[in-house]
Coordinates of C-alpha atoms and ligand atoms in Angstrom, one line a residue:
M17 CA 7.8 70.8 -32.8
S18 CA 7.3 70.5 -36.6
R19 CA 6.7 74.1 -38.3
R20 CA 8.1 76.0 -35.2
E21 CA 11.8 75.2 -35.4
G22 CA 12.7 78.9 -35.9
A23 CA 14.0 79.9 -32.3
L24 CA 16.2 76.8 -32.2
A25 CA 17.5 77.3 -35.5
A26 CA 18.5 81.0 -34.6
E27 CA 20.0 79.8 -31.2
L28 CA 21.9 77.0 -33.2
K29 CA 22.9 79.3 -35.8
R30 CA 24.7 81.6 -33.2
R31 CA 26.3 78.7 -31.6
L32 CA 27.7 77.1 -34.8
Q33 CA 29.2 80.6 -35.8
I34 CA 31.2 80.6 -32.4
L35 CA 32.2 77.0 -33.4
G36 CA 33.8 78.5 -36.4
A37 CA 31.3 77.5 -39.1
Q38 CA 29.7 79.4 -41.8
T39 CA 25.8 79.2 -41.6
F40 CA 23.0 79.3 -44.3
I41 CA 19.2 78.8 -43.8
D42 CA 17.8 77.4 -47.1
G43 CA 14.5 78.2 -48.7
A44 CA 12.7 75.3 -47.6
A45 CA 10.1 77.1 -45.3
I46 CA 8.0 78.3 -48.2
K47 CA 7.2 74.7 -49.0
T48 CA 7.2 73.1 -45.4
G49 CA 5.3 75.8 -43.9
S50 CA 7.7 76.3 -40.8
D51 CA 8.9 79.3 -39.6
T52 CA 12.4 78.7 -40.9
G53 CA 14.5 77.0 -43.5
N54 CA 16.8 74.0 -43.0
L55 CA 20.0 75.1 -41.2
I56 CA 23.3 74.1 -43.0
A57 CA 26.5 75.0 -41.5
R58 CA 30.0 74.5 -43.0
L59 CA 33.2 74.0 -41.1
E60 CA 36.2 74.4 -43.2
G61 CA 38.9 71.9 -42.5
S62 CA 42.5 72.0 -42.3
R63 CA 42.9 68.6 -44.5
E64 CA 42.1 68.4 -48.2
V65 CA 39.5 65.6 -48.3
P66 CA 35.8 65.7 -49.4
P67 CA 33.4 67.2 -46.9
L68 CA 31.8 64.8 -44.3
L69 CA 28.2 65.4 -43.6
V70 CA 26.2 65.4 -40.3
N71 CA 22.7 65.3 -40.1
A72 CA 20.0 65.6 -37.5
H73 CA 16.4 67.1 -37.1
M74 CA 15.6 70.0 -35.2
D75 CA 11.8 69.1 -34.7
T76 CA 10.3 67.0 -32.3
V77 CA 6.9 65.1 -32.0
Q78 CA 3.9 66.3 -29.6
P79 CA 3.6 66.8 -26.7
G80 CA 6.9 68.3 -26.9
E81 CA 6.6 71.8 -25.7
G82 CA 7.3 73.2 -22.0
V83 CA 9.2 70.1 -21.7
S84 CA 10.6 70.0 -17.9
V85 CA 13.6 67.9 -18.1
L86 CA 14.8 65.7 -14.9
F87 CA 18.4 64.2 -14.7
K88 CA 18.5 61.5 -12.4
D89 CA 20.8 58.7 -11.9
G90 CA 22.4 59.7 -15.1
V91 CA 19.4 59.3 -17.4
F92 CA 17.2 62.3 -18.6
T93 CA 13.5 62.2 -18.7
S94 CA 10.7 64.5 -18.7
D95 CA 8.5 65.0 -15.8
G96 CA 6.1 62.6 -17.8
R97 CA 3.8 65.1 -19.1
T98 CA 5.6 65.7 -22.3
I99 CA 8.0 63.9 -24.3
L100 CA 11.4 64.3 -23.5
G101 CA 12.6 65.4 -27.3
A102 CA 16.0 63.3 -27.0
D103 CA 14.7 62.4 -30.7
D104 CA 16.6 64.5 -32.1
K105 CA 17.8 67.0 -29.6
S106 CA 20.5 64.7 -28.1
A107 CA 21.8 64.3 -31.5
I108 CA 22.0 68.5 -31.7
A109 CA 24.0 68.4 -28.3
V110 CA 26.0 65.6 -29.5
I111 CA 27.1 67.5 -32.7
L112 CA 27.8 70.8 -30.8
E113 CA 29.7 68.7 -28.4
A114 CA 32.0 67.1 -30.9
L115 CA 32.6 70.4 -32.6
S116 CA 33.8 72.0 -29.3
V117 CA 36.0 68.9 -28.4
L118 CA 37.6 69.5 -32.0
R119 CA 37.9 73.0 -31.3
E120 CA 39.3 72.8 -27.8
N121 CA 41.8 70.3 -28.6
Q122 CA 42.6 71.7 -32.0
I123 CA 42.2 68.4 -33.4
Q124 CA 42.9 68.3 -37.5
H125 CA 39.9 67.8 -39.4
G126 CA 38.6 67.5 -43.2
P127 CA 35.5 69.8 -44.0
I128 CA 32.1 69.2 -42.4
E129 CA 28.7 70.1 -43.4
I130 CA 26.2 69.8 -40.7
V131 CA 22.6 69.9 -42.0
L132 CA 19.7 70.5 -39.3
T133 CA 16.3 69.9 -40.9
T134 CA 12.9 71.1 -40.1
C135 CA 9.7 69.0 -40.3
E136 CA 11.3 65.4 -40.2
E137 CA 8.6 64.4 -37.9
A138 CA 5.8 65.7 -40.7
G139 CA 6.6 63.4 -43.3
L140 CA 10.5 64.5 -43.8
K141 CA 9.2 67.6 -45.6
G142 CA 12.3 69.8 -44.4
A143 CA 14.8 67.0 -46.0
K144 CA 12.6 66.8 -49.0
N145 CA 12.9 70.2 -49.7
L146 CA 16.3 70.9 -48.8
D147 CA 18.6 72.9 -51.0
F148 CA 20.8 70.1 -52.1
N149 CA 22.9 72.7 -54.3
L150 CA 24.3 73.9 -50.9
L151 CA 26.0 70.5 -50.2
T152 CA 29.3 68.8 -51.7
A153 CA 29.5 66.1 -49.3
P154 CA 29.6 62.6 -50.8
Y155 CA 28.2 60.6 -47.8
G156 CA 28.0 61.1 -44.2
Y157 CA 26.0 60.1 -41.0
A158 CA 22.5 61.0 -39.6
L159 CA 22.3 60.9 -35.7
D160 CA 18.9 59.8 -35.2
G161 CA 18.9 56.3 -33.7
S162 CA 19.3 54.7 -30.5
D163 CA 21.8 52.1 -30.5
T164 CA 25.4 53.6 -29.9
E165 CA 27.0 50.4 -30.9
G166 CA 25.0 50.1 -34.1
I167 CA 24.8 51.9 -37.4
I168 CA 21.8 51.7 -39.5
V169 CA 22.5 50.8 -43.4
Q170 CA 19.0 49.8 -44.5
A171 CA 15.5 51.1 -44.2
P172 CA 12.3 50.4 -46.0
S173 CA 10.5 52.3 -48.7
A174 CA 6.8 53.4 -47.8
N175 CA 3.3 54.2 -49.5
R176 CA 0.6 56.0 -47.5
F177 CA -2.8 55.4 -48.9
E178 CA -6.2 56.6 -48.3
I179 CA -9.5 54.9 -49.4
R180 CA -12.9 56.6 -49.5
L181 CA -15.9 54.1 -49.9
I182 CA -18.9 55.9 -51.1
G183 CA -22.3 54.1 -50.1
K184 CA -25.9 55.7 -50.0
D185 CA -27.4 57.0 -47.0
A186 CA -31.2 56.2 -46.2
H187 CA -33.4 55.9 -42.9
A188 CA -32.0 53.1 -41.0
G189 CA -35.7 52.1 -39.9
A190 CA -37.9 53.2 -42.8
H191 CA -35.9 52.2 -46.0
P192 CA -32.7 50.5 -44.9
E193 CA -33.1 48.7 -48.7
Q194 CA -32.7 52.2 -50.2
G195 CA -29.2 52.7 -48.6
I196 CA -25.7 51.2 -49.2
N197 CA -23.7 50.8 -45.8
A198 CA -20.3 52.0 -46.4
I199 CA -19.1 50.8 -43.0
H200 CA -20.2 47.4 -43.7
L201 CA -18.3 47.3 -47.2
A202 CA -15.2 48.6 -45.6
A203 CA -15.4 45.8 -42.9
K204 CA -15.8 42.9 -45.4
A205 CA -13.0 44.4 -47.3
M206 CA -10.9 44.6 -44.1
A207 CA -11.9 41.2 -43.1
G208 CA -10.1 39.4 -45.9
L209 CA -6.7 41.5 -45.6
T210 CA -3.8 40.4 -43.9
I211 CA -2.5 43.3 -42.0
G212 CA 0.6 43.9 -39.7
R213 CA 3.5 41.9 -40.8
I214 CA 3.6 40.1 -44.4
D215 CA 7.0 39.0 -44.2
I216 CA 10.3 39.7 -42.9
E217 CA 10.6 42.8 -45.0
T218 CA 7.2 44.1 -45.4
T219 CA 4.8 45.4 -43.4
C220 CA 1.1 47.3 -43.4
N221 CA -1.1 48.9 -41.3
I222 CA -4.6 50.5 -41.8
G223 CA -4.2 52.9 -39.0
W224 CA -7.2 55.4 -39.2
I225 CA -11.1 55.2 -40.0
E226 CA -14.0 57.3 -39.9
G227 CA -17.6 57.1 -41.1
G228 CA -21.1 57.5 -40.5
V229 CA -23.5 60.0 -39.6
A230 CA -25.7 58.7 -36.9
T231 CA -27.3 55.5 -35.3
N232 CA -30.4 55.8 -37.6
V233 CA -28.7 56.5 -41.1
V234 CA -27.4 54.0 -43.2
P235 CA -23.6 55.3 -43.4
P236 CA -23.0 56.8 -46.9
L237 CA -18.9 57.2 -46.6
V238 CA -16.3 55.7 -44.8
T239 CA -12.7 56.9 -45.0
L240 CA -9.7 54.9 -44.1
R241 CA -5.9 55.8 -44.2
G242 CA -3.1 53.3 -43.9
E243 CA 0.5 52.7 -44.9
A244 CA 2.9 49.7 -46.4
R245 CA 6.6 49.4 -45.8
S246 CA 9.0 46.8 -47.4
H247 CA 12.8 46.8 -47.9
D248 CA 11.5 45.4 -51.6
E249 CA 10.2 47.5 -54.2
A250 CA 8.2 45.0 -55.8
K251 CA 6.7 43.6 -52.4
L252 CA 5.9 47.0 -51.5
Q253 CA 4.0 48.0 -54.6
G254 CA 2.3 44.5 -54.5
V255 CA 1.0 44.8 -50.9
T256 CA -0.2 48.5 -51.6
A257 CA -2.0 47.2 -54.6
G258 CA -3.2 44.1 -53.1
I259 CA -5.3 46.6 -50.5
I260 CA -6.8 48.5 -52.9
E261 CA -8.0 45.4 -54.7
A262 CA -9.7 43.9 -51.8
F263 CA -11.8 47.1 -51.5
E264 CA -12.4 47.0 -55.1
E265 CA -13.7 43.6 -55.1
V266 CA -16.0 44.3 -52.4
V267 CA -17.3 47.3 -54.3
K268 CA -17.7 45.6 -57.7
E269 CA -19.4 42.7 -56.1
H270 CA -22.1 44.6 -54.2
R271 CA -22.7 46.7 -57.3
R272 CA -23.4 43.6 -59.4
R273 CA -25.9 42.4 -56.8
T274 CA -27.8 45.6 -56.3
G275 CA -26.5 48.3 -59.2
L276 CA -27.9 51.1 -57.2
D277 CA -27.4 54.5 -59.1
G278 CA -23.9 53.3 -60.0
L279 CA -23.3 53.0 -56.4
P280 CA -20.9 52.1 -54.1
Q281 CA -17.9 53.6 -55.7
M282 CA -14.6 54.1 -54.4
E283 CA -11.8 57.0 -54.5
T284 CA -8.2 55.7 -53.8
H285 CA -4.9 58.1 -53.2
V286 CA -1.5 56.4 -52.9
E287 CA 1.4 58.5 -52.3
R288 CA 4.9 57.7 -51.9
S289 CA 6.2 58.5 -48.4
Y290 CA 10.0 57.7 -49.0
G291 CA 12.2 55.3 -51.0
R292 CA 14.3 52.6 -49.5
T293 CA 18.0 53.2 -48.5
R294 CA 20.7 50.2 -48.9
I295 CA 24.1 50.9 -48.2
S296 CA 26.7 47.9 -48.7
E297 CA 29.0 46.6 -45.9
G298 CA 31.8 47.7 -47.9
H299 CA 30.7 51.3 -48.6
P300 CA 33.4 53.9 -47.2
L301 CA 31.0 55.3 -44.5
V302 CA 30.6 51.9 -43.2
L303 CA 34.4 51.2 -43.1
L304 CA 34.9 54.8 -41.7
A305 CA 32.7 54.2 -38.7
K306 CA 33.9 50.9 -38.0
Q307 CA 37.5 51.8 -38.0
A308 CA 36.6 54.7 -36.0
A309 CA 34.7 52.6 -33.4
A310 CA 37.8 50.3 -33.3
S311 CA 40.3 53.2 -32.4
L312 CA 38.2 53.6 -29.4
G313 CA 38.4 50.0 -28.5
R314 CA 34.9 49.3 -29.3
S315 CA 32.8 47.4 -32.3
L316 CA 30.0 48.9 -34.6
R317 CA 27.9 46.4 -36.1
T318 CA 25.5 47.3 -39.2
K319 CA 21.6 47.2 -38.9
I320 CA 18.4 47.4 -40.7
S321 CA 15.8 49.4 -39.4
G322 CA 11.9 49.2 -40.0
G323 CA 11.4 52.9 -40.3
G324 CA 12.2 55.8 -42.8
S325 CA 14.1 59.1 -41.7
D326 CA 16.0 61.9 -43.3
A327 CA 18.5 59.5 -44.4
N328 CA 16.0 58.1 -46.9
V329 CA 15.6 61.2 -48.7
F330 CA 19.4 61.9 -48.5
F331 CA 19.8 58.4 -50.3
E332 CA 17.4 59.1 -53.0
K333 CA 19.5 62.2 -53.7
G334 CA 22.9 60.5 -53.8
I335 CA 24.3 61.2 -50.3
P336 CA 24.2 57.9 -48.3
L337 CA 23.9 58.3 -44.5
G338 CA 24.7 55.8 -42.0
I339 CA 22.3 56.4 -38.9
L340 CA 24.0 56.5 -35.6
G341 CA 22.6 56.1 -32.3
T342 CA 22.7 58.8 -29.5
G343 CA 21.1 56.2 -26.8
M344 CA 17.4 57.8 -27.2
R345 CA 14.9 55.4 -25.8
E346 CA 11.2 55.0 -26.0
V347 CA 11.0 57.9 -28.5
H348 CA 7.6 59.4 -29.2
T349 CA 6.5 58.7 -25.8
T350 CA 6.0 60.6 -22.4
R351 CA 8.4 57.6 -21.0
E352 CA 11.4 58.8 -23.8
S353 CA 14.7 59.0 -21.8
V354 CA 18.5 59.0 -22.8
R355 CA 21.6 58.2 -20.7
L356 CA 24.3 60.9 -20.5
D357 CA 26.7 58.0 -20.9
D358 CA 25.5 57.0 -24.3
M359 CA 25.4 60.6 -25.3
I360 CA 29.1 60.8 -24.3
R361 CA 29.8 57.7 -26.3
A362 CA 28.0 58.9 -29.3
T363 CA 30.1 62.2 -29.1
E364 CA 33.3 60.1 -28.8
L365 CA 32.4 58.2 -31.8
L366 CA 31.5 61.1 -33.8
V367 CA 34.9 62.8 -33.1
A368 CA 36.7 59.6 -33.6
I369 CA 34.7 59.5 -37.2
I370 CA 35.9 63.1 -38.0
R371 CA 39.5 62.2 -37.1
Q372 CA 39.7 59.2 -39.1
H373 CA 38.1 60.7 -41.9
S374 CA 40.5 63.3 -42.1
K375 CA 43.3 60.9 -42.5
A376 CA 41.6 59.3 -45.8
Ligands
LIG29 ZN1 14.2 61.2 -35.1

């Protein structure tokens, strides 16, 4: 799970060293609260080309501890009591296997920088606090997707927000007119909003609400939390502002009518979760992956994602990462699965990319 990647990091460090890599743990732990920093491994190459970056994350969502893995008909699942954690352990397995293949077959390759982050599932915190000074690769790949025949080159930016509506408490039976019902105000504001899909590239959600004291008390406070995402920066800011304004309108309208002690009031907090990614079809990383797929007699199509990942943070830092799939399915659920065949396909593609890259 997030913030408890230490034992896995130590084991991966040991295995990566056996595979000939130099390993480093950065100082991100102080910021993330994890029991380890991000793990960075550098494998020297025999070809003089710029390093290639390969990324995956070490944490999983909950419930992800004490996983009992079942393998039936070529498919890995959990026993249904926990997630499987193929997101993103399947990627780590693929990376280790690809490095073993390179070594066993003495395949010529360029330098490779492997970045295994912490706290991806906890707001990309590992990547956000990664020591980018340890990296020199101009671009690379994140293994954190489902489709082994696709490469994700576009992901949205996202904002998170919290709205606190402050009303006034009062006895619900004796003096309701002395109170301001914060839940009712929130309901009015929400009723006027378009929630969910706004357009083809924009979504928003109010996903959490809490408020009220008891049935006989006019609720003095309600707190809502939500998010907005868009592939278009202006739309993202527009949708976020629109939600906040809807609440402000209701608050203002109520104040105009009653003006009770300057109430109701409202506090808002908007935070940027991550910036969007946009990698062009002609970018070397896209061409390289497509050439590698072609060398295997396969094709790879570019795809757009609706979610954020470590790749968003790397993109903002100037290191574009295409997201490759490992075959993981129904992630973040107890029905999560991954086919062994798909992991083999992902490994073949990664090895082919590394081979192709050394010819650049
Ligand atoms: Zn993931």
